Tab-separated table of C-alpha atoms in Angstrom:
chain	number	residue	atom	x	y	z
A	1	MET	CA	60.500	193.547	28.961
A	2	LYS	CA	57.621	193.174	31.329
A	3	LEU	CA	57.012	189.872	32.963
A	4	SER	CA	53.700	188.766	34.214
A	5	ARG	CA	53.194	187.876	37.847
A	6	ASP	CA	52.650	184.176	37.011
A	7	ARG	CA	55.980	183.965	35.159
A	8	VAL	CA	57.822	185.573	38.045
A	9	ARG	CA	56.372	183.066	40.455
A	10	PHE	CA	57.292	180.156	38.149
A	11	GLY	CA	60.841	181.425	37.798
A	12	LEU	CA	61.282	181.713	41.519
A	13	ALA	CA	59.965	178.201	42.006
A	14	VAL	CA	62.393	176.746	39.462
A	15	PHE	CA	65.270	178.635	41.007
A	16	GLY	CA	64.340	177.341	44.454
A	17	LEU	CA	64.252	173.714	43.224
A	18	SER	CA	67.634	174.128	41.534
A	19	ALA	CA	69.196	175.522	44.701
A	20	LEU	CA	67.718	172.706	46.721
A	21	ALA	CA	69.178	170.129	44.345
A	22	VAL	CA	72.645	171.676	44.561
A	23	PHE	CA	72.421	171.632	48.355
A	24	LEU	CA	71.448	167.970	48.427
A	25	LEU	CA	74.304	167.015	46.139
A	26	SER	CA	76.782	168.898	48.297
A	27	ALA	CA	75.537	167.143	51.397
A	28	CYS	CA	75.867	163.698	49.786
A	29	SER	CA	79.403	164.438	48.623
A	30	ASP	CA	80.510	165.136	52.220
A	31	ASP	CA	79.387	161.682	53.537
A	32	LYS	CA	82.125	159.184	54.568
A	33	PRO	CA	82.479	155.973	52.528
A	34	ALA	CA	80.661	152.911	53.894
A	35	ALA	CA	82.627	150.646	56.194
A	36	GLY	CA	82.194	147.724	53.827
A	37	ASN	CA	84.070	149.552	51.063
A	38	SER	CA	87.153	150.345	53.244
A	39	PRO	CA	90.182	147.941	53.284
A	40	SER	CA	90.095	145.372	56.110
A	41	ALA	CA	92.843	145.860	58.744
A	42	SER	CA	92.761	142.221	59.737
A	43	GLY	CA	93.055	141.120	56.162
A	44	SER	CA	96.154	143.192	55.553
A	45	SER	CA	97.842	142.011	58.766
A	46	SER	CA	97.131	138.320	58.092
A	47	SER	CA	98.563	138.575	54.592
A	48	SER	CA	101.834	139.942	56.016
A	49	THR	CA	102.202	137.273	58.816
A	50	ALA	CA	105.272	135.043	58.391
A	51	PRO	CA	104.626	131.278	57.965
A	52	PRO	CA	105.241	129.091	61.090
A	53	SER	CA	108.736	127.678	61.489
A	54	SER	CA	109.219	123.934	60.960
A	55	ALA	CA	112.480	123.727	62.935
A	56	PRO	CA	112.457	120.902	65.590
A	57	ILE	CA	112.236	121.845	69.272
A	58	PRO	CA	115.468	120.838	71.051
A	59	SER	CA	114.988	118.287	73.829
A	60	ALA	CA	116.589	118.626	77.251
A	61	SER	CA	119.747	116.593	77.641
A	62	THR	CA	119.883	113.890	80.349
A	63	PRO	CA	122.418	114.891	82.996
A	64	SER	CA	125.116	112.357	83.818
A	65	LEU	CA	125.486	111.335	87.458
A	66	THR	CA	128.575	110.870	89.574
A	67	PRO	CA	129.523	107.200	90.095
A	68	LEU	CA	129.755	105.822	93.602
A	69	PRO	CA	133.271	104.899	94.687
A	70	THR	CA	134.011	101.183	94.472
A	71	PRO	CA	134.901	99.820	97.947
A	72	SER	CA	138.584	99.017	98.056
A	73	LYS	CA	138.424	96.706	101.083
A	74	PRO	CA	136.192	93.758	102.007
A	75	TRP	CA	133.260	94.382	104.291
A	76	PRO	CA	134.795	94.531	107.795
A	77	THR	CA	134.203	91.651	110.167
A	78	PRO	CA	132.505	93.037	113.272
A	79	LYS	CA	134.280	92.670	116.595
A	80	VAL	CA	132.014	90.686	118.919
A	81	THR	CA	132.629	91.044	122.641
A	82	GLY	CA	131.516	89.074	125.684
A	83	GLU	CA	133.189	85.744	124.950
A	84	PRO	CA	133.078	83.477	128.038
A	85	ALA	CA	136.146	81.804	129.477
A	86	GLY	CA	137.274	78.459	128.149
A	87	ASP	CA	136.156	76.690	131.312
A	88	ALA	CA	132.684	78.295	131.314
A	89	PRO	CA	129.643	75.983	131.123
A	90	LEU	CA	129.071	74.432	127.730
A	91	ALA	CA	125.680	76.142	127.414
A	92	SER	CA	127.261	79.603	127.768
A	93	ARG	CA	129.952	78.845	125.227
A	94	ILE	CA	127.425	77.519	122.710
A	95	THR	CA	125.003	80.439	123.028
A	96	PHE	CA	127.885	82.905	122.620
A	97	ALA	CA	129.067	81.075	119.502
A	98	ILE	CA	125.564	81.309	117.986
A	99	SER	CA	125.357	85.000	118.896
A	100	LYS	CA	128.763	85.683	117.324
A	101	GLN	CA	127.796	83.803	114.174
A	102	ALA	CA	124.650	85.943	113.838
A	103	GLN	CA	126.513	89.237	114.235
A	104	ILE	CA	129.214	88.319	111.754
A	105	ALA	CA	126.614	87.223	109.206
A	106	ALA	CA	124.660	90.452	109.706
A	107	GLY	CA	127.755	92.544	109.196
A	108	LYS	CA	127.584	94.624	112.367
A	109	ALA	CA	127.973	94.040	116.100
A	110	ALA	CA	124.678	94.522	117.919
A	111	THR	CA	122.844	93.268	120.986
A	112	THR	CA	122.054	89.583	120.406
A	113	THR	CA	120.335	87.024	122.615
A	114	VAL	CA	120.045	83.262	122.146
A	115	LYS	CA	117.410	81.241	123.935
A	116	CYS	CA	117.394	77.440	123.662
A	117	PRO	CA	115.119	75.763	126.226
A	118	GLY	CA	116.888	72.724	127.746
A	119	ILE	CA	120.398	73.863	126.834
A	120	ASP	CA	121.519	73.581	130.456
A	121	LYS	CA	121.410	69.775	130.082
A	122	VAL	CA	123.533	69.474	126.948
A	123	GLU	CA	126.598	68.497	128.971
A	124	THR	CA	124.950	65.150	129.613
A	125	ALA	CA	126.518	62.552	127.360
A	126	GLY	CA	124.453	61.871	124.285
A	127	LYS	CA	122.859	63.720	121.381
A	128	HIS	CA	120.603	66.669	122.023
A	129	GLU	CA	118.394	68.578	119.571
A	130	LEU	CA	116.986	71.904	120.722
A	131	THR	CA	114.846	74.611	119.170
A	132	CYS	CA	116.346	78.064	119.603
A	133	THR	CA	115.269	81.669	119.118
A	134	VAL	CA	117.905	84.209	118.138
A	135	THR	CA	117.181	87.918	118.496
A	136	TYR	CA	119.580	90.265	116.709
A	137	ALA	CA	119.072	94.043	117.111
A	138	GLY	CA	115.420	93.437	117.928
A	139	LYS	CA	114.792	91.069	114.989
A	140	SER	CA	114.082	87.421	115.871
A	141	TYR	CA	114.335	84.174	113.957
A	142	GLY	CA	114.375	80.487	114.819
A	143	GLY	CA	116.856	77.681	114.398
A	144	THR	CA	117.815	74.179	115.474
A	145	LEU	CA	120.738	73.344	117.765
A	146	THR	CA	122.211	69.839	117.658
A	147	VAL	CA	124.721	68.885	120.367
A	148	ASP	CA	126.709	65.656	120.509
A	149	ALA	CA	128.129	65.508	124.030
A	150	LYS	CA	130.736	63.023	125.168
A	151	GLN	CA	132.544	62.537	128.449
A	152	TYR	CA	135.321	65.030	127.811
A	153	SER	CA	134.198	66.828	124.643
A	154	ALA	CA	131.178	68.015	122.784
A	155	SER	CA	130.386	69.148	119.263
A	156	TYR	CA	127.444	71.233	118.161
A	157	LYS	CA	125.781	72.584	115.044
A	158	PHE	CA	123.266	75.393	114.693
A	159	THR	CA	121.162	75.616	111.536
A	160	SER	CA	118.524	78.110	110.482
A	161	ALA	CA	116.573	78.948	107.357
A	162	SER	CA	116.954	82.637	108.198
A	163	VAL	CA	119.835	85.030	108.636
A	164	PRO	CA	120.070	88.638	109.868
A	165	ILE	CA	121.604	91.287	107.620
A	166	VAL	CA	122.102	95.053	107.762
A	167	ARG	CA	121.174	97.166	104.756
A	168	ALA	CA	124.569	98.847	104.559
A	169	LYS	CA	126.203	95.471	103.893
A	170	VAL	CA	123.731	94.671	101.107
A	171	VAL	CA	124.218	98.074	99.468
A	172	ASP	CA	127.983	97.587	99.685
A	173	ALA	CA	127.725	94.236	97.889
A	174	VAL	CA	125.577	95.718	95.111
A	175	GLN	CA	127.944	98.642	94.758
A	176	ARG	CA	130.854	96.234	94.274
A	177	SER	CA	128.967	94.353	91.557
A	178	VAL	CA	127.805	97.333	89.457
A	179	THR	CA	130.676	99.464	88.187
A	180	ASP	CA	128.621	102.441	86.966
A	181	ALA	CA	126.270	102.741	89.948
A	182	ALA	CA	125.425	106.302	90.984
A	183	LYS	CA	122.777	105.309	93.548
A	184	VAL	CA	121.701	102.035	95.192
A	185	THR	CA	118.286	101.616	96.824
A	186	CYS	CA	117.304	98.313	98.485
A	187	THR	CA	113.791	97.557	99.717
A	188	MET	CA	114.575	96.550	103.285
A	189	ASP	CA	114.853	97.965	106.786
A	190	ASP	CA	118.170	99.033	108.265
A	191	VAL	CA	118.212	95.572	109.892
A	192	ALA	CA	116.324	92.635	108.388
A	193	VAL	CA	115.959	88.894	108.814
A	194	VAL	CA	115.748	87.159	105.448
A	195	LYS	CA	115.142	83.605	104.323
A	196	THR	CA	118.146	82.105	102.588
A	197	ALA	CA	115.849	80.253	100.183
A	198	ASP	CA	113.925	83.382	99.154
A	199	ALA	CA	114.366	85.137	95.825
A	200	GLY	CA	116.565	87.739	97.444
A	201	ILE	CA	116.404	91.408	98.383
A	202	ALA	CA	115.204	93.713	95.601
A	203	CYS	CA	117.569	96.594	94.857
A	204	ASP	CA	117.370	99.341	92.245
A	205	VAL	CA	120.570	100.747	90.794
A	206	THR	CA	120.586	104.196	89.186
A	207	THR	CA	123.488	104.244	86.740
A	208	THR	CA	125.663	107.199	85.791
A	209	ALA	CA	123.554	107.478	82.615
A	210	ASN	CA	120.497	108.087	84.861
A	211	ALA	CA	118.934	104.715	84.028
A	212	VAL	CA	117.354	102.515	86.709
A	213	GLN	CA	118.214	98.798	86.652
A	214	PRO	CA	116.770	96.118	89.003
A	215	TYR	CA	119.010	93.699	90.933
A	216	LYS	CA	118.559	90.893	93.472
A	217	ALA	CA	120.798	90.384	96.512
A	218	GLN	CA	120.781	86.794	97.778
A	219	VAL	CA	122.051	86.279	101.342
A	220	SER	CA	123.573	82.923	102.319
A	221	GLY	CA	123.524	81.352	105.769
A	222	ASN	CA	126.915	82.788	106.685
A	223	GLY	CA	126.009	86.307	105.521
A	224	GLN	CA	127.622	86.252	102.091
A	225	VAL	CA	125.714	88.502	99.662
A	226	LEU	CA	125.474	87.392	96.034
A	227	VAL	CA	124.216	90.037	93.584
A	228	ALA	CA	122.633	89.347	90.206
A	229	LYS	CA	120.618	91.370	87.711
A	230	ALA	CA	116.892	90.777	88.117
């Protein structure tokens, strides 16, 4: 069968279009799927995450403290030296007695001076009232000295609104009053002069249960320390 030239050309054109179509289809089939159609990695991981635990978080336990030992003996009376002889001038014996009284009240022997202007005349019969300054361990306070002198005897009295005290004696008194004290802290210097009419010395007591409790230490004129809860 003899084909015309136009038919041959048409057949070649159709064949070329068919081959081109097959090539395009093959190329499309090799393309990777779009990212939007692929499974999400984050989505799969979130779906497999375990739910948060509702168990309570344990709290740290409060450590117990070691109690301070309770003093077994009374606070020791300090030994005061320098007492004048029995036949020494009355002024010397009186000033020593005031100095001794201050040191015993404070709870510790320390350098103490007593100055009472006019005390050298107290041996004169009659009543004498003098203003004195007592200095204990560098801390000073005032007081009044009353002397009743007679021909062969004399009596005296020293009064003051203040009294010296050492911190160790105050802490000791608080420690005796609080049975479960693990630590005692008092707001005062190592040596202090306090008013007997004041509210008292503030002290904080840390108990064996690690709780802090406030106390007051009241000091009397003779150095006795009375402790009460604030």
